Coordinates of C-alpha atoms in Angstrom, one line a residue:
Chain A
M1 CA 0.0 0.0 0.0
E2 CA 2.8 2.4 -0.8
K3 CA 0.8 4.1 -3.6
D4 CA -1.6 7.0 -2.9
R5 CA -4.5 4.9 -3.9
W6 CA -5.1 1.2 -4.4
I7 CA -8.1 -0.7 -5.6
T8 CA -9.1 -4.0 -4.1
I9 CA -11.9 -5.7 -6.1
I10 CA -13.9 -8.6 -4.7
T11 CA -15.5 -11.0 -7.1
G12 CA -16.9 -14.5 -6.9
H13 CA -19.8 -16.9 -7.4
Y14 CA -23.2 -15.8 -6.0
G15 CA -23.3 -16.2 -2.3
S16 CA -19.5 -17.0 -1.9
G17 CA -19.3 -14.3 0.8
K18 CA -18.0 -11.3 -1.1
T19 CA -20.0 -8.7 0.9
N20 CA -18.9 -10.0 4.3
L21 CA -15.3 -9.9 3.1
A22 CA -15.8 -6.3 1.8
V23 CA -17.1 -5.1 5.1
N24 CA -14.2 -6.8 7.1
L25 CA -11.5 -5.5 4.7
A26 CA -13.0 -1.9 4.9
L27 CA -13.1 -1.9 8.7
D28 CA -9.6 -3.3 8.9
A29 CA -8.2 -0.8 6.4
K30 CA -9.8 2.0 8.3
K31 CA -8.1 0.8 11.5
S32 CA -4.8 1.2 9.8
G33 CA -5.6 4.9 9.4
Q34 CA -6.1 5.2 5.7
P35 CA -9.1 6.8 4.0
V36 CA -11.4 4.1 2.8
T37 CA -14.1 4.1 0.2
V38 CA -16.4 1.1 -0.5
I39 CA -18.1 0.9 -3.8
D40 CA -21.2 -1.4 -3.9
L41 CA -21.2 -2.4 -7.6
D42 CA -23.7 -5.2 -7.2
I43 CA -26.4 -4.8 -9.8
V44 CA -27.7 -8.4 -9.4
N45 CA -28.6 -9.0 -5.7
P46 CA -31.7 -7.3 -4.3
Y47 CA -30.9 -8.0 -0.6
F48 CA -27.9 -8.6 1.7
R49 CA -25.4 -6.2 0.1
T50 CA -22.8 -3.7 1.2
A51 CA -25.3 -0.8 1.0
D52 CA -26.9 -2.5 4.1
F53 CA -23.9 -1.3 6.1
S54 CA -24.1 2.4 5.3
K55 CA -24.8 3.2 8.9
L56 CA -21.9 1.2 10.2
F57 CA -19.6 2.7 7.6
S58 CA -20.6 6.2 8.3
Q59 CA -20.0 5.6 12.1
E60 CA -16.5 4.4 11.2
G61 CA -15.8 7.2 8.7
I62 CA -15.9 4.9 5.7
E63 CA -17.4 6.4 2.5
I64 CA -19.9 4.2 0.7
I65 CA -20.9 4.6 -3.0
A66 CA -23.9 2.5 -3.8
P67 CA -26.3 2.2 -6.8
V68 CA -28.8 5.1 -6.4
Y69 CA -31.7 2.7 -6.0
A70 CA -30.0 0.1 -3.7
N71 CA -32.4 -1.1 -1.0
T72 CA -35.3 0.8 -2.4
N73 CA -38.3 -0.8 -4.1
L74 CA -37.0 0.3 -7.5
D75 CA -35.5 -2.7 -9.3
I76 CA -33.1 -0.9 -11.6
P77 CA -29.5 -1.9 -12.0
A78 CA -28.3 1.7 -12.3
L79 CA -24.7 2.6 -11.2
S80 CA -23.9 5.8 -9.4
G81 CA -22.0 8.5 -11.4
A82 CA -19.9 9.0 -8.2
V83 CA -18.0 5.8 -9.0
D84 CA -16.1 7.5 -11.9
G85 CA -15.2 10.3 -9.5
V86 CA -13.9 8.0 -6.8
L87 CA -11.8 6.0 -9.2
R88 CA -10.2 9.1 -10.7
Q89 CA -9.7 11.4 -7.7
K90 CA -9.7 9.5 -4.4
K91 CA -6.6 8.8 -2.4
G92 CA -6.5 5.8 -0.1
V93 CA -8.1 2.4 -0.2
I94 CA -10.9 1.7 -2.6
I95 CA -12.8 -1.6 -2.1
I96 CA -15.2 -2.6 -4.8
D97 CA -17.8 -5.2 -4.0
V98 CA -18.9 -6.8 -7.3
G99 CA -22.1 -8.7 -7.9
G100 CA -22.0 -12.5 -8.3
D101 CA -20.7 -14.5 -11.4
D102 CA -20.0 -13.0 -14.8
A103 CA -23.5 -11.4 -14.7
G104 CA -22.3 -9.2 -11.8
A105 CA -18.9 -8.7 -13.2
I106 CA -20.3 -6.9 -16.3
A107 CA -20.7 -3.8 -14.3
L108 CA -17.0 -4.0 -13.4
G109 CA -16.0 -4.2 -17.0
R110 CA -17.4 -0.7 -17.5
Y111 CA -14.5 0.6 -15.3
S112 CA -11.7 -1.8 -16.3
E113 CA -9.6 0.8 -18.1
E114 CA -9.5 3.2 -15.2
I115 CA -8.9 0.3 -12.8
R116 CA -5.9 -1.0 -14.9
D117 CA -4.5 2.6 -14.9
V118 CA -4.5 2.8 -11.1
G119 CA -3.4 -0.7 -10.4
Y120 CA -5.5 -3.3 -8.6
E121 CA -5.8 -6.6 -6.7
L122 CA -8.7 -8.7 -7.9
I123 CA -9.7 -11.2 -5.3
Y124 CA -11.7 -14.2 -6.4
V125 CA -13.7 -15.6 -3.5
I126 CA -14.2 -19.4 -3.3
N127 CA -16.6 -21.4 -1.2
C128 CA -16.6 -25.2 -1.6
Y129 CA -19.9 -25.5 0.2
R130 CA -21.7 -23.6 -2.6
Y131 CA -23.4 -26.3 -4.7
L132 CA -22.5 -25.0 -8.2
T133 CA -18.8 -24.4 -7.3
K134 CA -18.2 -27.4 -5.1
N135 CA -15.2 -28.7 -7.0
P136 CA -12.2 -26.7 -8.2
E137 CA -13.0 -27.2 -11.9
D138 CA -16.5 -25.5 -11.5
A139 CA -15.1 -22.8 -9.2
L140 CA -12.4 -21.9 -11.7
T141 CA -14.8 -21.9 -14.6
V142 CA -16.7 -19.1 -12.9
M143 CA -13.5 -17.3 -12.3
R144 CA -12.6 -17.3 -16.0
E145 CA -16.1 -16.1 -16.9
I146 CA -15.7 -13.2 -14.4
E147 CA -12.3 -12.4 -15.9
A148 CA -13.8 -12.4 -19.4
A149 CA -16.7 -10.2 -18.4
S150 CA -14.7 -7.7 -16.4
G151 CA -11.6 -7.5 -18.6
L152 CA -9.5 -7.9 -15.5
R153 CA -7.3 -10.7 -14.2
A154 CA -7.8 -12.5 -10.8
T155 CA -4.6 -11.9 -8.8
K156 CA -5.5 -13.6 -5.5
L157 CA -7.8 -16.4 -4.4
F158 CA -9.6 -16.1 -1.1
N159 CA -11.0 -19.2 0.6
N160 CA -14.3 -18.2 2.2
S161 CA -15.7 -21.7 2.5
N162 CA -18.5 -21.7 5.0
L163 CA -21.9 -23.2 5.9
G164 CA -23.4 -20.0 7.3
K165 CA -24.4 -20.3 10.9
E166 CA -23.3 -23.9 11.1
T167 CA -19.7 -23.0 10.3
D168 CA -17.0 -24.0 12.8
G169 CA -13.3 -24.5 12.7
E170 CA -13.7 -28.1 11.3
T171 CA -15.9 -26.8 8.5
V172 CA -13.2 -24.5 7.4
L173 CA -10.4 -27.1 7.9
R174 CA -12.2 -29.5 5.5
S175 CA -12.1 -26.8 2.8
I176 CA -8.3 -26.4 2.8
P177 CA -7.5 -29.2 0.2
F178 CA -10.1 -27.6 -2.1
A179 CA -8.6 -24.2 -1.8
E180 CA -5.1 -25.5 -2.3
E181 CA -6.2 -27.4 -5.4
C182 CA -7.8 -24.2 -6.8
E183 CA -4.4 -22.5 -6.4
T184 CA -2.5 -25.3 -8.0
V185 CA -4.8 -25.6 -11.0
S186 CA -5.3 -21.9 -11.6
G187 CA -1.8 -20.7 -10.8
V188 CA -3.5 -17.8 -8.9
P189 CA -2.0 -17.6 -5.4
L190 CA -4.2 -18.4 -2.4
W191 CA -4.0 -15.3 -0.3
A192 CA -5.8 -16.5 2.8
T193 CA -8.7 -18.6 4.3
A194 CA -11.5 -16.8 6.2
V195 CA -12.2 -18.0 9.6
E196 CA -14.4 -16.5 12.3
S197 CA -12.1 -15.1 14.9
R198 CA -13.2 -17.5 17.7
Y199 CA -12.0 -20.5 15.6
A200 CA -8.7 -18.9 14.5
D201 CA -6.6 -21.1 16.8
E202 CA -7.8 -24.3 15.1
L203 CA -6.3 -23.0 11.8
S204 CA -3.2 -21.4 13.2
S205 CA -0.9 -23.5 10.9
Y206 CA -2.6 -22.0 7.8
S207 CA -2.6 -18.5 6.3
I208 CA -5.9 -17.2 7.7
Y209 CA -7.8 -13.9 7.7
P210 CA -9.9 -13.7 10.9
V211 CA -13.4 -12.3 10.1
T212 CA -16.5 -11.1 11.9
I213 CA -19.8 -12.1 10.5
Y214 CA -21.9 -9.1 9.5
V215 CA -24.1 -10.4 6.7
G216 CA -27.4 -12.2 7.4
P217 CA -31.0 -11.9 8.3
N218 CA -32.2 -10.2 11.5
F219 CA -33.2 -13.3 13.4
Chain B
M1 CA -28.6 -37.6 3.8
G2 CA -25.2 -36.6 2.5
Q3 CA -23.0 -33.6 2.2
K4 CA -24.2 -30.1 3.4
Y5 CA -24.2 -27.2 1.1
L6 CA -24.8 -23.5 1.6
M7 CA -27.7 -22.4 -0.6
K8 CA -30.0 -19.5 -1.2
G9 CA -33.7 -20.3 -0.8
N10 CA -34.3 -19.8 -4.5
E11 CA -31.5 -22.1 -5.5
A12 CA -32.7 -24.7 -3.1
I13 CA -36.2 -24.5 -4.7
A14 CA -34.7 -25.2 -8.1
E15 CA -32.3 -27.9 -7.0
A16 CA -35.0 -29.7 -4.9
A17 CA -37.4 -29.6 -7.8
I18 CA -34.8 -31.2 -10.1
R19 CA -34.1 -33.9 -7.6
A20 CA -37.9 -34.5 -7.3
G21 CA -37.8 -35.4 -11.0
C22 CA -39.0 -32.1 -12.4
K23 CA -37.5 -31.8 -15.9
H24 CA -39.8 -29.1 -17.2
F25 CA -39.6 -25.6 -15.9
F26 CA -41.4 -22.6 -17.5
G27 CA -40.7 -19.2 -16.0
Y28 CA -40.3 -15.5 -16.4
P29 CA -37.9 -13.3 -14.3
I30 CA -39.1 -11.2 -11.4
T31 CA -37.3 -10.1 -8.2
P32 CA -37.0 -11.7 -5.6
Q33 CA -37.4 -15.1 -7.2
T34 CA -35.2 -14.8 -10.4
E35 CA -32.5 -17.1 -9.1
V36 CA -35.0 -20.0 -9.4
A37 CA -35.2 -19.4 -13.2
A38 CA -31.5 -18.6 -13.4
Y39 CA -30.6 -21.9 -11.7
M40 CA -33.0 -23.8 -13.9
A41 CA -31.5 -22.2 -17.0
K42 CA -28.0 -23.4 -16.0
Q43 CA -28.9 -26.9 -14.8
M44 CA -31.8 -28.1 -17.0
P45 CA -29.7 -28.5 -20.1
K46 CA -27.2 -30.6 -18.1
I47 CA -29.8 -33.2 -17.1
G48 CA -31.7 -33.3 -20.4
G49 CA -34.5 -31.2 -19.1
T50 CA -36.4 -28.2 -20.5
Y51 CA -35.9 -24.7 -19.3
L52 CA -38.0 -22.2 -21.1
Q53 CA -38.2 -18.5 -20.4
A54 CA -41.7 -17.7 -21.7
E55 CA -42.8 -14.4 -23.2
S56 CA -45.0 -13.8 -20.1
E57 CA -46.2 -15.3 -16.9
V58 CA -49.5 -16.2 -18.7
A59 CA -47.6 -18.1 -21.3
A60 CA -45.5 -19.9 -18.7
I61 CA -48.4 -21.2 -16.7
N62 CA -50.1 -22.5 -19.8
M63 CA -47.0 -24.3 -20.8
V64 CA -47.1 -25.9 -17.3
L65 CA -50.7 -27.0 -18.1
G66 CA -49.5 -28.6 -21.4
A67 CA -46.6 -30.4 -19.8
A68 CA -48.7 -31.6 -16.9
A69 CA -51.3 -32.9 -19.3
A70 CA -48.6 -34.9 -20.9
G71 CA -47.8 -36.5 -17.5
V72 CA -44.5 -35.0 -16.6
R73 CA -43.5 -33.1 -13.5
A74 CA -43.8 -29.4 -14.4
M75 CA -43.1 -26.3 -12.4
T76 CA -43.3 -22.5 -12.7
S77 CA -42.1 -19.8 -10.4
S78 CA -42.8 -16.1 -9.9
S79 CA -43.4 -13.4 -7.3
S80 CA -46.6 -11.7 -6.3
P81 CA -47.5 -9.6 -9.4
G82 CA -46.5 -12.5 -11.7
I83 CA -48.6 -14.9 -9.7
S84 CA -51.6 -12.7 -10.3
L85 CA -51.0 -13.0 -14.0
K86 CA -50.9 -16.8 -13.7
T87 CA -54.2 -17.2 -11.9
E88 CA -56.3 -17.8 -15.0
G89 CA -54.0 -20.7 -15.9
I90 CA -54.0 -22.0 -12.4
S91 CA -57.8 -22.2 -12.5
Y92 CA -57.7 -24.1 -15.8
I93 CA -55.1 -26.5 -14.3
A94 CA -57.3 -27.1 -11.3
G95 CA -60.3 -27.4 -13.5
S96 CA -58.4 -30.0 -15.6
D97 CA -57.4 -32.0 -12.5
L98 CA -53.7 -31.7 -13.4
P99 CA -50.8 -31.9 -10.9
C100 CA -48.0 -29.2 -11.0
V101 CA -46.0 -27.1 -8.6
I102 CA -46.2 -23.3 -8.5
I103 CA -43.7 -21.2 -6.5
N104 CA -44.6 -17.8 -5.1
V105 CA -41.7 -15.8 -3.5
M106 CA -43.9 -13.0 -2.2
R107 CA -42.9 -9.4 -2.4
G108 CA -44.4 -6.1 -1.3
S109 CA -47.8 -5.2 -2.9
P110 CA -50.5 -4.5 -4.2
G111 CA -49.8 -3.5 -7.7
L112 CA -46.2 -3.5 -8.7
G113 CA -45.5 -2.9 -5.0
G114 CA -41.9 -3.5 -4.3
I115 CA -39.1 -6.1 -4.2
Q116 CA -38.7 -6.6 -0.5
P117 CA -40.2 -9.5 1.5
S118 CA -43.9 -9.8 2.2
Q119 CA -46.7 -12.3 3.1
A120 CA -49.6 -10.3 1.6
D121 CA -50.6 -13.1 -0.9
Y122 CA -52.0 -15.4 1.8
W123 CA -55.6 -14.6 0.9
Q124 CA -54.8 -15.2 -2.8
A125 CA -53.0 -18.5 -2.2
T126 CA -55.6 -20.0 0.1
R127 CA -58.8 -18.6 -1.4
A128 CA -58.4 -17.0 -4.8
L129 CA -55.7 -18.4 -7.0
G130 CA -58.1 -17.9 -9.9
H131 CA -61.8 -18.0 -10.6
G132 CA -64.0 -20.8 -9.5
D133 CA -64.6 -23.5 -6.9
F134 CA -61.2 -24.9 -6.2
Q135 CA -58.3 -25.2 -3.8
V136 CA -54.5 -25.5 -4.1
I137 CA -52.4 -27.3 -1.6
V138 CA -50.2 -24.5 -0.1
F139 CA -46.9 -25.2 1.7
A140 CA -45.3 -22.4 3.7
P141 CA -41.7 -23.3 4.5
S142 CA -39.8 -21.5 7.2
S143 CA -36.2 -22.4 6.3
V144 CA -34.1 -23.3 3.3
Q145 CA -33.9 -26.9 4.6
E146 CA -37.7 -27.0 4.8
I147 CA -38.0 -25.9 1.2
V148 CA -35.9 -28.9 0.3
D149 CA -37.9 -31.2 2.5
L150 CA -41.3 -30.0 1.2
L151 CA -40.7 -29.6 -2.5
G152 CA -40.7 -33.4 -3.3
K153 CA -43.8 -33.8 -1.1
A154 CA -45.5 -31.0 -3.1
F155 CA -45.0 -32.9 -6.3
D156 CA -46.0 -36.2 -4.7
L157 CA -49.3 -34.7 -3.2
A158 CA -50.1 -32.8 -6.4
E159 CA -49.9 -36.1 -8.3
K160 CA -51.7 -38.1 -5.6
Y161 CA -54.7 -35.7 -5.5
R162 CA -54.4 -34.5 -9.1
M163 CA -54.3 -30.8 -8.2
P164 CA -51.8 -27.9 -8.2
A165 CA -49.5 -27.4 -5.2
M166 CA -48.0 -24.1 -4.3
M167 CA -44.8 -23.3 -2.3
L168 CA -45.6 -20.0 -0.6
A169 CA -42.3 -18.5 0.3
D170 CA -41.3 -14.9 0.8
G171 CA -38.4 -12.7 -0.4
M172 CA -36.5 -13.2 2.8
L173 CA -36.7 -17.0 2.4
G174 CA -35.8 -16.8 -1.3
Q175 CA -32.8 -14.6 -0.8
M176 CA -31.3 -15.9 2.5
M177 CA -28.6 -18.5 2.6
E178 CA -28.6 -21.5 4.9
P179 CA -26.9 -24.9 5.0
V180 CA -29.0 -27.7 3.4
E181 CA -28.8 -31.4 3.0
F182 CA -30.6 -33.2 0.1
P183 CA -32.4 -36.5 0.8
E184 CA -30.8 -39.3 -1.2
T185 CA -34.1 -40.9 -2.0
E186 CA -35.3 -41.3 -5.6
P187 CA -38.5 -39.6 -6.6
K188 CA -41.6 -41.8 -6.9
M189 CA -43.7 -40.7 -9.8
A190 CA -47.3 -41.7 -9.7
E191 CA -48.9 -43.7 -12.5
K192 CA -50.7 -41.4 -14.9
P193 CA -53.1 -43.4 -17.0
W194 CA -55.0 -40.1 -17.7
A195 CA -52.0 -38.4 -19.4
V196 CA -52.2 -37.4 -23.1
T197 CA -49.2 -39.3 -24.4
G198 CA -50.6 -40.8 -27.6
H199 CA -52.9 -43.9 -27.5
N200 CA -51.2 -45.9 -30.2
N201 CA -54.6 -47.4 -31.1
E202 CA -54.4 -49.4 -27.8
R203 CA -56.8 -47.4 -25.7
P204 CA -59.5 -44.7 -26.0
H205 CA -58.5 -41.1 -26.3
N206 CA -57.5 -39.3 -23.1
I207 CA -59.0 -35.8 -22.9
I208 CA -57.7 -33.0 -20.7
N209 CA -60.3 -30.3 -20.4
S210 CA -62.0 -27.9 -18.1
L211 CA -65.1 -27.1 -20.3
Y212 CA -68.4 -28.8 -19.5
L213 CA -71.4 -28.1 -21.6
T214 CA -74.0 -29.5 -19.2
P215 CA -74.3 -27.7 -15.8
S216 CA -75.1 -30.9 -14.0
D217 CA -72.0 -32.6 -15.4
L218 CA -69.8 -29.7 -14.2
E219 CA -71.5 -29.7 -10.8
E220 CA -70.8 -33.5 -10.4
I221 CA -67.1 -32.9 -11.4
V222 CA -66.7 -30.1 -8.9
V223 CA -68.5 -32.0 -6.1
N224 CA -66.2 -35.0 -6.6
R225 CA -63.2 -32.7 -6.6
F226 CA -64.3 -31.3 -3.3
K227 CA -64.5 -34.9 -1.9
R228 CA -60.8 -35.1 -2.8
Y229 CA -60.2 -31.8 -1.0
D230 CA -61.8 -33.3 2.1
E231 CA -59.3 -36.1 1.9
V232 CA -56.4 -33.6 1.7
K233 CA -57.8 -31.7 4.7
K234 CA -58.0 -35.0 6.6
N235 CA -54.6 -36.4 5.7
E236 CA -52.2 -33.6 4.8
V237 CA -52.2 -30.9 7.5
M238 CA -48.7 -30.0 8.7
Y239 CA -47.7 -27.7 11.5
E240 CA -44.9 -27.2 14.1
A241 CA -45.5 -26.4 17.8
Y242 CA -42.6 -24.6 19.4
Q243 CA -42.4 -24.0 23.2
A244 CA -46.2 -24.6 23.2
E245 CA -46.7 -27.4 25.8
D246 CA -46.9 -25.2 28.8
A247 CA -47.8 -21.9 27.0
E248 CA -50.2 -19.5 28.6
F249 CA -50.0 -17.1 25.6
G250 CA -49.7 -18.2 22.0
V251 CA -48.4 -16.8 18.7
V252 CA -49.4 -18.1 15.3
A253 CA -47.0 -17.2 12.4
Y254 CA -45.7 -18.9 9.3
G255 CA -42.8 -18.7 6.9
A256 CA -39.8 -16.4 7.6
T257 CA -41.9 -14.4 10.1
A258 CA -42.1 -17.6 12.2
R259 CA -38.2 -17.4 12.4
V260 CA -38.4 -13.9 13.8
V261 CA -41.2 -15.0 16.2
K262 CA -39.0 -17.9 17.5
S263 CA -36.3 -15.5 18.4
A264 CA -38.9 -13.3 20.2
V265 CA -40.5 -16.3 22.0
N266 CA -37.0 -17.3 23.3
Q267 CA -36.5 -13.7 24.6
A268 CA -39.9 -13.6 26.1
R269 CA -39.3 -17.0 27.9
E270 CA -36.1 -15.5 29.4
K271 CA -38.3 -12.7 30.8
G272 CA -40.6 -15.3 32.4
I273 CA -43.5 -15.1 29.9
K274 CA -44.9 -18.5 29.1
V275 CA -45.4 -18.1 25.4
G276 CA -45.4 -20.6 22.6
L277 CA -45.6 -20.6 18.8
L278 CA -47.9 -22.7 16.5
R279 CA -46.5 -22.5 13.0
P280 CA -48.8 -23.8 10.1
I281 CA -46.6 -25.6 7.5
T282 CA -49.5 -26.1 5.3
V283 CA -51.7 -23.0 5.1
W284 CA -54.2 -24.9 2.9
P285 CA -55.2 -27.2 4.4
F286 CA -55.0 -25.0 7.5
P287 CA -54.3 -26.7 10.9
E288 CA -57.8 -25.8 12.1
K289 CA -58.0 -28.4 14.9
E290 CA -54.5 -27.7 16.2
V291 CA -55.1 -23.9 16.3
A292 CA -58.5 -24.4 18.0
A293 CA -56.8 -26.6 20.7
F294 CA -54.1 -24.0 21.1
G295 CA -56.8 -21.3 21.5
N296 CA -58.4 -23.4 24.2
Q297 CA -55.1 -23.8 26.0
V298 CA -53.9 -20.2 26.1
K299 CA -55.4 -16.9 27.4
K300 CA -54.7 -15.0 24.3
L301 CA -53.4 -15.5 20.8
L302 CA -51.2 -13.2 18.7
C303 CA -51.0 -13.5 14.9
V304 CA -47.8 -12.1 13.4
E305 CA -47.6 -11.6 9.6
M306 CA -45.8 -9.5 7.0
S307 CA -49.2 -8.1 5.9
M308 CA -52.1 -6.1 7.3
G309 CA -53.5 -9.4 8.7
Q310 CA -54.7 -12.2 6.4
M311 CA -54.0 -15.6 8.1
I312 CA -55.6 -14.1 11.2
D313 CA -59.0 -14.8 9.5
D314 CA -58.2 -18.5 9.5
V315 CA -56.9 -18.3 13.1
K316 CA -60.2 -16.6 14.2
L317 CA -62.3 -19.1 12.3
A318 CA -60.4 -21.9 14.0
V319 CA -60.6 -20.6 17.6
N320 CA -64.3 -19.6 16.9
G321 CA -64.3 -17.0 19.7
S322 CA -62.8 -19.2 22.4
C323 CA -60.0 -16.7 23.0
P324 CA -59.1 -13.1 21.9
V325 CA -56.8 -13.0 18.8
E326 CA -54.5 -10.0 18.5
F327 CA -52.4 -8.9 15.6
Y328 CA -49.0 -7.5 14.9
G329 CA -47.8 -7.0 11.3
R330 CA -45.5 -5.1 9.1
T331 CA -46.2 -4.7 5.4
G332 CA -44.9 -3.1 2.2
G333 CA -41.7 -5.1 2.3
V334 CA -40.8 -4.3 5.9
V335 CA -39.6 -7.4 8.0
P336 CA -40.6 -7.2 11.7
S337 CA -37.7 -7.4 14.1
P338 CA -37.5 -9.8 17.0
A339 CA -37.6 -6.8 19.3
E340 CA -40.9 -5.5 17.8
V341 CA -42.5 -9.0 18.1
L342 CA -41.2 -9.3 21.7
K343 CA -42.9 -6.0 22.5
A344 CA -46.2 -7.3 21.0
I345 CA -45.9 -10.5 23.1
E346 CA -45.3 -8.4 26.2
E347 CA -48.4 -6.3 25.4
M348 CA -50.5 -9.4 25.0
A349 CA -49.2 -10.9 28.3
K350 CA -50.0 -7.7 30.3

């Protein structure tokens, strides 16, 4: 993070856990004292999105740019004009939470030129408990589709394998061979494995990213 | 049971239908159920099935009628405004004694309404899914796992009683993700000697029809159909009782709302209020006897819904004046919070 600004893009299959990673990364980046902007670029998902955390972000001094009609009753995949401004002018950390699959990544393609100019990390989130990406071959097919739709390359894999509320340390441990195989087959380095902080000890011999769970229903 | 997967409610609907032997899906996109169609579009070609995005909801339901008439397991899916468009076809399917499964992932309404979760189509699902004297079996799952558990049953019962079955979900259930396990049992398709599959000069023509020229013929058909409905009412009621055994106060709620209510019941119990939940799993047939007995047991009932109060009519009919029935609801796409429901429980228990 030596440059004035840096873009971290979060992509993945639907429901792989992109938004929860975006929220964790934003809060952690803010703790390190840098200005942080989160861009909710999801034009696919109607509920459970980064725009849900506007209040938390504003308390923490994190700027959020969301589609104008996010979380309203208007079902329009319109992007905010403010995205261009942020990509061109902002200093600090920019985290882009992209919609699922190649369908969601189309919106990212709109900005690929500006993003390449600035420099970026494109994180591809994997979850072996998602039915349609349960083996490395299927997971990496989705990654290639996202790369094609966005015009950008995946630079890191992030293992976010989880079973929602039933996730424990053992659940995450069982996903490690899957994540390692994704790394071997794709040649894209595995950056880390997400684990809820309370289970971090069980995975201390692996490269982990301890997370807090923010995304989910209110009950 | 095998491996667990993390699935969205809408994805689980689609996968469970495929596993139940449904190879014919006709749909049209509408939030918050579009993932059902998107999943079917991806998976149906892989299993030699048919996914067809029709030109409208009206077309899709009539394609279901055609496929069901040919004896295959057929399904369509939509959300509130789209279901309204399908109601003419649903009436024709019921009038033709055809089995099929219809998904409604309810959203805010009336009119175009909104895309957030709602339960305001209860009256429509249980009383008016089209014109005429008919009923549809209506399941109201409360978790992603329950969607999986009920979808095969919906097809089975639709075939057993030769009538449509509906999965009445809401946007919250469609969009939320939970771990699920799929049963490893093979679907059991019913024999369908009535299906129009070509007679090969080996039997008389089968005719699928809902038009009867003689009033007394139509009356006889409808009366016989209602005898089958009586069998459904007798045999197929499903419900869950939660913390109900020693309850002095009761809540009745279904679907995702029942999940919110469970949290509130747990909190109320911690505060010393003896409250329990009765959750209809089938809303038609409605668990009349069970709600009546619950009404006799408790001092008061509270009905909680994401609507202005629709299921409360069935609750009041069931208790028939034996105890007061109060209501708490949010509508327009607003999901009640456990804290709000707890407050309503505390008010009731005052």
